[in-house]
Coordinates of C-alpha atoms in Angstrom, one line a residue:
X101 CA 5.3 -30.7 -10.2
X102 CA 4.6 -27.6 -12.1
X103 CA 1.4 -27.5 -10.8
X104 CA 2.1 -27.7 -7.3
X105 CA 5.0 -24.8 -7.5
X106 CA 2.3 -22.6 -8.7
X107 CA -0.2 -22.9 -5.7
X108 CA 3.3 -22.9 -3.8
X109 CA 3.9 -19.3 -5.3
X110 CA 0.4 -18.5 -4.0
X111 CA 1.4 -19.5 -0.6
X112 CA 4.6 -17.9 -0.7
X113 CA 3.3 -14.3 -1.9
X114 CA 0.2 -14.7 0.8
X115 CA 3.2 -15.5 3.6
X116 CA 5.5 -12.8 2.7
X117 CA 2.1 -10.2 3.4
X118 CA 2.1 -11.8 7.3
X119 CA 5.6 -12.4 7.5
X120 CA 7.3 -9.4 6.2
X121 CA 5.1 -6.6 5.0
X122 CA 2.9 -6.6 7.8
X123 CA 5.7 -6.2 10.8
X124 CA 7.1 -3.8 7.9
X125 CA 4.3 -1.6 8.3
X126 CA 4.0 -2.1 12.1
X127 CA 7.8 -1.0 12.5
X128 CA 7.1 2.2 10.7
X129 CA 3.9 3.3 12.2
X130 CA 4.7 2.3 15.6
X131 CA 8.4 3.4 16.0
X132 CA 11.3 1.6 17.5
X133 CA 9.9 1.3 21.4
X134 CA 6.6 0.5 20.3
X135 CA 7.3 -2.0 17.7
X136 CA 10.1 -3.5 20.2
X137 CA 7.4 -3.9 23.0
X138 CA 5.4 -6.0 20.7
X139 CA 8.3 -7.8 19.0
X140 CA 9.4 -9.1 22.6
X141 CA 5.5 -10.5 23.5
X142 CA 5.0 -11.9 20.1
X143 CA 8.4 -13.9 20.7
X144 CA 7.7 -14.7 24.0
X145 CA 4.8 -16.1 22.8
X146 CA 5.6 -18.1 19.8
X147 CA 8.7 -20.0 22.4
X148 CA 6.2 -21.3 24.4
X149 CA 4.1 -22.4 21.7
X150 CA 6.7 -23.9 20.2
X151 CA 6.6 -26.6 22.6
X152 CA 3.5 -27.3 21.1
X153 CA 4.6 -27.2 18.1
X154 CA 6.6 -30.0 18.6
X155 CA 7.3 -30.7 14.7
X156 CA 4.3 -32.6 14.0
X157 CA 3.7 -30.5 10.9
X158 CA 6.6 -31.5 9.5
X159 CA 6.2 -35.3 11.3
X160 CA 2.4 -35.6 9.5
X161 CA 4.2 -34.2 6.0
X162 CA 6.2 -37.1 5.9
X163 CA 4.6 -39.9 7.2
X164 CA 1.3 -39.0 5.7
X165 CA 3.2 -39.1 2.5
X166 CA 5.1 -42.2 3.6
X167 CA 1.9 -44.0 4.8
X168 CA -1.0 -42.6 3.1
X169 CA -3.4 -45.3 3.9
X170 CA -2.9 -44.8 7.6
X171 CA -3.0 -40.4 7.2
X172 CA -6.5 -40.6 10.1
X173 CA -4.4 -42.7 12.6
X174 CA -1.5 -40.2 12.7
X175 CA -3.6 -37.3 12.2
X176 CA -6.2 -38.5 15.4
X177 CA -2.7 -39.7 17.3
X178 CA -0.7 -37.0 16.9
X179 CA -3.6 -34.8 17.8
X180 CA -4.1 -35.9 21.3
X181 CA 0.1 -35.7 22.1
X182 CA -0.3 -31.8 20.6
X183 CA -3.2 -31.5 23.3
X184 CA -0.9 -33.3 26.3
X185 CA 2.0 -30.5 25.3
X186 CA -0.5 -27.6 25.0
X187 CA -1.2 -28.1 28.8
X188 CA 2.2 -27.8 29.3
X189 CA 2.6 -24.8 27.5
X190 CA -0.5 -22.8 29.2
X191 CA 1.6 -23.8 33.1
X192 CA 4.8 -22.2 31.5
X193 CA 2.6 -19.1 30.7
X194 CA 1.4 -19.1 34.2
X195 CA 4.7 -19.6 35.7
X196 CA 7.2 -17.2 33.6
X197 CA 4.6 -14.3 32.9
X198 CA 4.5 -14.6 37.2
X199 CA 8.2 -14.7 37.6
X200 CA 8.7 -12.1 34.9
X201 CA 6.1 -9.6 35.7
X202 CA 3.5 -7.1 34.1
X203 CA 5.7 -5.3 33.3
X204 CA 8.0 -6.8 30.9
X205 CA 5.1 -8.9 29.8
X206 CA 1.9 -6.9 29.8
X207 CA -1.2 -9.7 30.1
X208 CA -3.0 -7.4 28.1
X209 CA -0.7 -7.9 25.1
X210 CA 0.6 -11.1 26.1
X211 CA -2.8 -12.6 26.0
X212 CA -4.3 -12.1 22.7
X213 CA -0.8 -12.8 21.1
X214 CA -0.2 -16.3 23.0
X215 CA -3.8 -17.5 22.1
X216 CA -3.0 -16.4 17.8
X217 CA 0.4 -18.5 18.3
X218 CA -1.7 -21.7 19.7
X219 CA -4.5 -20.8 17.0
X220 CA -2.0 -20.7 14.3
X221 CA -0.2 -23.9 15.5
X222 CA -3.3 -26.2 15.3
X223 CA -4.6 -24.5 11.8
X224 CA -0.7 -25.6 10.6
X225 CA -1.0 -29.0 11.9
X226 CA -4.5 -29.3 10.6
X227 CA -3.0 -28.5 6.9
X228 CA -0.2 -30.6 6.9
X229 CA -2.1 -33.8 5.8
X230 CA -3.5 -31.6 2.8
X231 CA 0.2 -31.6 1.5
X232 CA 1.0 -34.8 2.1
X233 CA -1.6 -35.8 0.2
X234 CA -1.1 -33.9 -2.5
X235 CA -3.7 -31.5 -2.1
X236 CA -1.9 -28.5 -2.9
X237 CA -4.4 -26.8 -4.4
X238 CA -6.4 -26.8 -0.8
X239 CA -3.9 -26.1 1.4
X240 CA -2.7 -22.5 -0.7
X241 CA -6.4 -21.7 -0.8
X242 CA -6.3 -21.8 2.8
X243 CA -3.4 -20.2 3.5
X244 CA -3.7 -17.1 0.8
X245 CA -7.0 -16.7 2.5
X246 CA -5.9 -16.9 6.4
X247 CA -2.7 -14.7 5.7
X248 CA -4.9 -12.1 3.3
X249 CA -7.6 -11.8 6.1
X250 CA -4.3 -11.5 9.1
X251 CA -2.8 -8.6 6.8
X252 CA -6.1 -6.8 6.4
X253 CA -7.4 -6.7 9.6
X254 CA -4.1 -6.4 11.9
X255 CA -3.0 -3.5 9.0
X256 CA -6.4 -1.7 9.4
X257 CA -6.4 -2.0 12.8
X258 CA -2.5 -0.6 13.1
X259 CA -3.1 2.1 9.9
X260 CA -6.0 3.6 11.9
X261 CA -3.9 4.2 14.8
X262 CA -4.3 0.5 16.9
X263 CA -2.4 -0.2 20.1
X264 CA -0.4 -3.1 20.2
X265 CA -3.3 -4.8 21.9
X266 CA -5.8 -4.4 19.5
X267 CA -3.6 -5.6 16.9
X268 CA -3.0 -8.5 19.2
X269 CA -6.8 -9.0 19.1
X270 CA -6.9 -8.7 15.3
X271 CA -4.7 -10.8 14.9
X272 CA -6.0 -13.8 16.7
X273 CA -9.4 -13.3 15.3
X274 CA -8.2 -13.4 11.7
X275 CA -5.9 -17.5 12.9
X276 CA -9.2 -18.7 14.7
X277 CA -10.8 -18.2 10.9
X278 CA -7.7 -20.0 9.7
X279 CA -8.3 -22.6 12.3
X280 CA -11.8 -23.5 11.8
X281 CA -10.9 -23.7 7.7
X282 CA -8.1 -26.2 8.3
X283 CA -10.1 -28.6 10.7
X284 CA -12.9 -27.9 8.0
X285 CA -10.8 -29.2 5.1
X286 CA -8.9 -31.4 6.9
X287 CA -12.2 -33.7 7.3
X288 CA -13.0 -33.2 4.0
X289 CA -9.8 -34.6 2.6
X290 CA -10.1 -37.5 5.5
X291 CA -13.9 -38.4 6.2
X292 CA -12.8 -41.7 8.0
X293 CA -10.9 -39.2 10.5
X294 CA -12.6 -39.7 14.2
X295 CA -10.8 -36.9 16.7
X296 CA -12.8 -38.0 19.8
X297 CA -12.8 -41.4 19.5
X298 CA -10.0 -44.3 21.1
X299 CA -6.3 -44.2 19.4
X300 CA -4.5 -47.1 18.9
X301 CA -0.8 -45.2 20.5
X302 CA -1.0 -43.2 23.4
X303 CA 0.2 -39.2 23.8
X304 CA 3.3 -40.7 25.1
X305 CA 4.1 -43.3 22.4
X306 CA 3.4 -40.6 19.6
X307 CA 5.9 -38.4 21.6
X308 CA 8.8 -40.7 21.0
X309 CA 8.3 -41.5 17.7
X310 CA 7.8 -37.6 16.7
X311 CA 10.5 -36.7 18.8
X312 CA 13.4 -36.1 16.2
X313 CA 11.0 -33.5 13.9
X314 CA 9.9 -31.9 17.4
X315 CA 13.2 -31.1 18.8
X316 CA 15.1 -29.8 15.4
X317 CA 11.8 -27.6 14.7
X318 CA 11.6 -26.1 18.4
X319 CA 15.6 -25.6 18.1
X320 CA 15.5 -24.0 14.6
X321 CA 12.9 -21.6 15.4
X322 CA 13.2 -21.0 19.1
X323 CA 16.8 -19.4 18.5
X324 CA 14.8 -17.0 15.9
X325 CA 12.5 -16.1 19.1
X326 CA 15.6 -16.2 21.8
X327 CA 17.7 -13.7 20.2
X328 CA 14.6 -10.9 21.0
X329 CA 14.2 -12.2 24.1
X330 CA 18.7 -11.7 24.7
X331 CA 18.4 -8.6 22.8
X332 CA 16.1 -7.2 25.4
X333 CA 17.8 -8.5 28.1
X334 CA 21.2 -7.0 26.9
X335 CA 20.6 -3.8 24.9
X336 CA 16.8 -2.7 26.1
X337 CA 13.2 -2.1 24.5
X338 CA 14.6 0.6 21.4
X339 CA 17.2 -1.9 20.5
X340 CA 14.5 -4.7 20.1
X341 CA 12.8 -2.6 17.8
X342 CA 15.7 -1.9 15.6
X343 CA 16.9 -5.4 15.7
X344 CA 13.3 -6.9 15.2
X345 CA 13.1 -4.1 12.0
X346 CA 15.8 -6.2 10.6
X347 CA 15.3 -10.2 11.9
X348 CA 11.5 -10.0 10.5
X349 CA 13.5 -9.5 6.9
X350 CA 15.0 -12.3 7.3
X351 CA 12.4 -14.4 9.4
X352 CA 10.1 -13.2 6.5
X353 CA 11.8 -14.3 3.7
X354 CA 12.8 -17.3 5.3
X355 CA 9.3 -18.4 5.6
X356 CA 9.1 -19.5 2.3
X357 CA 12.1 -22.2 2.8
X358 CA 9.3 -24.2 4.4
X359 CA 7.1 -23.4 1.9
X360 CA 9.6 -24.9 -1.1
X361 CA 10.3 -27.9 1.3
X362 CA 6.6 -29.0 1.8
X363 CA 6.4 -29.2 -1.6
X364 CA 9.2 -31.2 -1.8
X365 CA 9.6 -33.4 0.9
X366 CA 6.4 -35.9 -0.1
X367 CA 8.2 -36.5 -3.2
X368 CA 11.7 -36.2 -2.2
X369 CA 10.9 -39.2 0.8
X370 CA 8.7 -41.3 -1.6
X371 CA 12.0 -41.5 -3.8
X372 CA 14.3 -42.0 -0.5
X373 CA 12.2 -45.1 0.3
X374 CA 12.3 -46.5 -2.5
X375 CA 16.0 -45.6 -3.5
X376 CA 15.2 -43.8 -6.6
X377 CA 17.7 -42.7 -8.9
X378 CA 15.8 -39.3 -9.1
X379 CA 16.4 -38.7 -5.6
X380 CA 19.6 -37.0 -5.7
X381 CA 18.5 -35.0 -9.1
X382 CA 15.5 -33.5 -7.2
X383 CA 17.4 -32.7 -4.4
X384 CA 20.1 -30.9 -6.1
X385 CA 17.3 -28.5 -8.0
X386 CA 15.4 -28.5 -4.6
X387 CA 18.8 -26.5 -2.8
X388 CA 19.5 -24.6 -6.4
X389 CA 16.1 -22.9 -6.1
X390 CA 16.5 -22.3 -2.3
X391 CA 19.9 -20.4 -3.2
X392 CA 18.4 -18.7 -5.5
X393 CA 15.3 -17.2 -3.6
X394 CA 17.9 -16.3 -0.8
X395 CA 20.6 -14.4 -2.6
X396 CA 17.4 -12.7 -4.4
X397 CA 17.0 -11.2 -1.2
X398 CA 19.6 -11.0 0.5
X399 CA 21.7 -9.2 -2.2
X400 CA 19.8 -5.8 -1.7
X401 CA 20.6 -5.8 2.0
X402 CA 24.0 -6.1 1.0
X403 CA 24.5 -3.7 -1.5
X404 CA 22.1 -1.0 -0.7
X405 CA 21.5 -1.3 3.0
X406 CA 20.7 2.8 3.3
X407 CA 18.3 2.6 0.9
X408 CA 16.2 -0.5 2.6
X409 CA 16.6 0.7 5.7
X410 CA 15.2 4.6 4.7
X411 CA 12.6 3.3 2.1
X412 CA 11.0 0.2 4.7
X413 CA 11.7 1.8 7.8
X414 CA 11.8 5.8 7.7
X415 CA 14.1 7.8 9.8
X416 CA 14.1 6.4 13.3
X417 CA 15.5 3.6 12.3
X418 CA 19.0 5.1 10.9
X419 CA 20.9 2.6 13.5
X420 CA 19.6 -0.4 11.0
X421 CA 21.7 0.6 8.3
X422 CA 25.2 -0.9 10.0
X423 CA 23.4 -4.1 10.8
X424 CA 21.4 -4.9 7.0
X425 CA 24.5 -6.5 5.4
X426 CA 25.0 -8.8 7.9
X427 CA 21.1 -9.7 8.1
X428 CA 21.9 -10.5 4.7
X429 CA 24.8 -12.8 5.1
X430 CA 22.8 -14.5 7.6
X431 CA 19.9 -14.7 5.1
X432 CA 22.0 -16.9 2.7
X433 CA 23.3 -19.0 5.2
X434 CA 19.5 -20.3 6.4
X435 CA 18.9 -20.6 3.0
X436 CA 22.0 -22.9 2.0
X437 CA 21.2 -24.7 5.8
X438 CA 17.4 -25.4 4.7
X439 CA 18.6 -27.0 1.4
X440 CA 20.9 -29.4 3.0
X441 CA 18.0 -29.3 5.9
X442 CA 14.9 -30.3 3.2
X443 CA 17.2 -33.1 2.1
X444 CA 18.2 -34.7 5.8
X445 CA 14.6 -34.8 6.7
X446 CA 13.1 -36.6 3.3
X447 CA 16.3 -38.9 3.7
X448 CA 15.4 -39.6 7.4
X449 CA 18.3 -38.0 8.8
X450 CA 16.2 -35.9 11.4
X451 CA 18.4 -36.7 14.5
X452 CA 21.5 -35.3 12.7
X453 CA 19.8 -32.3 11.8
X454 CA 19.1 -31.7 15.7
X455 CA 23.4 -32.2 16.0
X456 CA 23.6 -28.9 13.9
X457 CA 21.1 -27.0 15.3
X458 CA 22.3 -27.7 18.8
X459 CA 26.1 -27.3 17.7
X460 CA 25.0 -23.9 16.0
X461 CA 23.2 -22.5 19.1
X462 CA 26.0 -23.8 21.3
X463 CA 28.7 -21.2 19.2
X464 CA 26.3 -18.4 19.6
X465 CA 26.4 -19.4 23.5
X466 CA 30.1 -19.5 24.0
X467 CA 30.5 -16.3 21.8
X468 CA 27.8 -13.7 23.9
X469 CA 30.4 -13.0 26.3
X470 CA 32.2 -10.9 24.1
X471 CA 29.0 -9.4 23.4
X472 CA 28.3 -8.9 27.1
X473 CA 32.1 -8.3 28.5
X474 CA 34.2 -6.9 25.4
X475 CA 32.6 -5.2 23.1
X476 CA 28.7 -4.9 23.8
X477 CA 27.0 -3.5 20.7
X478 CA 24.3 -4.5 18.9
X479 CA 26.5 -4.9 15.5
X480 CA 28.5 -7.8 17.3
X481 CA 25.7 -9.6 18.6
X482 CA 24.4 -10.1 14.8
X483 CA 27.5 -11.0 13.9
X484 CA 26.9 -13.9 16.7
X485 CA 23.8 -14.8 15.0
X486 CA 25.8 -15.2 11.5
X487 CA 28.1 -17.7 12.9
X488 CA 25.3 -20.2 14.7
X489 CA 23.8 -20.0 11.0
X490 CA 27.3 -20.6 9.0
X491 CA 28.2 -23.4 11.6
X492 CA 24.6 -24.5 11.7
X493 CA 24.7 -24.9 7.9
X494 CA 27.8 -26.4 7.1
X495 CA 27.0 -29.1 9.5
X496 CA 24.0 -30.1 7.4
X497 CA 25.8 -30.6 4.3
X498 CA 28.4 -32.2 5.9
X499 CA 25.7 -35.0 7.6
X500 CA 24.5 -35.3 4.0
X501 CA 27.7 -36.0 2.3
X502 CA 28.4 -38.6 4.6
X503 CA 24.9 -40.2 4.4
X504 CA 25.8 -41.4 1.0
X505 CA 22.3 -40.1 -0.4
X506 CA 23.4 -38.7 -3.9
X507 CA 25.6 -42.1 -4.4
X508 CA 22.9 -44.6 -3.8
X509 CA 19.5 -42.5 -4.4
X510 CA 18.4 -43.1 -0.9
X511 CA 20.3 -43.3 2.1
X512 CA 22.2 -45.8 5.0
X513 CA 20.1 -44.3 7.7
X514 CA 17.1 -44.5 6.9

């Protein structure tokens, strides 16, 4: 266990140099309008690859674990549905860059920046198996490598004065390394892995049984790609930039949730199965160190948010400062949400997870009127995004009180 932690600590610091420092350094050198241009593509982007997304990370992670002897069927199954979905993806680009226009959506950005997404979505799925079998040591190899190489390059390119687009470019080049590494380990961990030959269940059948991890993964991270997208709509490019400035904080630091819970879920669904004593013990220190890396972070947004914002950001972003301590707030509460949320899914309590997600997006729906009609400022519409996460969180906890997990070891549901 100690073990593992430690190469999770080398993924976590290699994440945090893509997640957060980079878009750090892009936000400062480019400026709010700049740096809102390409926040808006790079969401765009990452909600239609979301689609396909469709959870099968976290589907492989724990049925890999689960099932270790049958890790090539899912990996070659699950393969061909992600193909099925990425056609559908590549029509939606078609379609809503059309309806939207160059524009708002410059192919020349939106190109290079759609194509990393896909890139990093198949290099993800690829690594997946590497954790569930326990090959930790591969997998943060891999990814300190691939986010190293993205930070150098797109940073270079940016520090020496790059457009948007040319960090677009570098960044793609830098996931299609990551890419060919994952598909490269991956069939070292599994030589009996055949991609181009026959599968036992169809694109269709995979679908439905990966259904619950794809739906609660597109809903938690497509409202971290909508708000942009309603920022722009409502407030315009500059206030994209300065609410990007802030949500890549959080979106950074909340990158390594994931990174806690692959380490966790293996072992935390081995012991569900099998109705463990241990289970409720390792999920109680799983959530303790998720709190703790939250409020590590969040606690400076908090306290000193005129400080973060000058010393990160510079000058131009002096609008930031009213909005930190609430990106803060909102900071713990995906935190205390993904403890309860690592939990639900070892425990097999996917489908109640989607129930909070959907219940927390619905509140920030019903609440953007005020936004819109009453009192339209950006402060307000954060404030919106604090509430989906409170509701969105206390609605995991509550599923996994009632589930009975900590009582029995395992759970009813399963």
């Amino acid at each position: 266990m100690k073990r593992n932690f430690a190469y999770t600590a080398v993924s976590v610091g290699s994440r945090l140099l893509v997640g957060l420092l980079l878009f750090l350094l892009l936000a400062r050198l480019w400026g709010p309008a700049q740096f809102g241009l390409f926040s808006f593509v790079f969401s765009y982007s990452a909600l239609l690859v979301l689609l396909v997304d469709f959870g099968f990370a976290v589907y492989l992670l724990r049925e890999v674990a689960a099932r270790p002897d049958d890790a090539a069927r899912l990996v070659a199954e699950s393969l061909r549905a992600k193909l099925v979905l990425l056609l559908v993806a590549m029509a939606l680009l078609i379609v809503s860059g059309w309806a939207i226009g160059p524009a708002t959506l410059p192919p020349s950005l939106v190109a290079p920046l759609f194509m990393a997404a896909l890139a990093m979505s198949f290099a993800d799925f690829f690594v997946a198996p590497l954790r569930a079998l326990g090959r930790y040591d591969l997998e943060a190899g891999l990814v300190a490598l691939a986010n190293v190489l993205q930070f150098v390059l797109a940073g270079t390119v940016a520090w020496h004065g790059g457009s948007p687009m040319a960090v677009g470019w570098a960044m793609l080049g830098s996931r299609l390394v990551y890419l060919a590494l994952a598909l490269r380990a991956t069939r070292k961990v599994l030589p009996q892995l055949r991609l181009r030959e026959p599968v036992a269940a169809g694109p269709l059948a995979t679908l439905r049984r990966a259904w619950p991890y794809g739906v609660d993964g597109m809903l938690a991270t497509a409202w971290n790609q909508l708000d942009v997208v309603a920022v722009r709509v409502l407030f315009g490019t500059q206030a994209v930039g300065v609410y990007s400035a802030g949500q890549k904080i959080v979106l950074g630091v909340s990158a390594l949730a994931p990174v806690v819970g692959n380490v966790m879920i293996p072992r935390l669904s081995s012991l569900a199965v099998t109705k463990s004593q241990y289970f409720g013990r390792d999920a109680k220190i799983t959530g303790g160190l998720l709190l703790a890396i939250g409020l590590f972070f969040a606690l400076p947004l908090i306290i000193y948010p005129d400080a973060v914002a000058s010393l990160l950001f510079g000058v131009s972003y002096r609008n930031l400062e009213s909005i930190l301590p609430i990106f803060g707030l909102v900071l713990i509460a995906k935190f205390l949400g993904a403890a309860a949320g690592v939990t639900a899914t070892a425990a097999g309590l996917q489908f109640k997870r989607i129930v909070a997600q959907l219940t927390g997006m619905a509140v920030a729906v019903l609440a953007l009127p005020l936004v819109i009609g009453v009192a339209p400022m950006l402060q307000n519409f954060v404030l919106i995004v604090l509430a989906a996460s409170v509701v969105t969180a206390i609605l995991n906890y509550w599923n996994v009180y009632r589930s009975g997990i900590f009582r029995i070891g395992g759970t009813k549901d399963v």
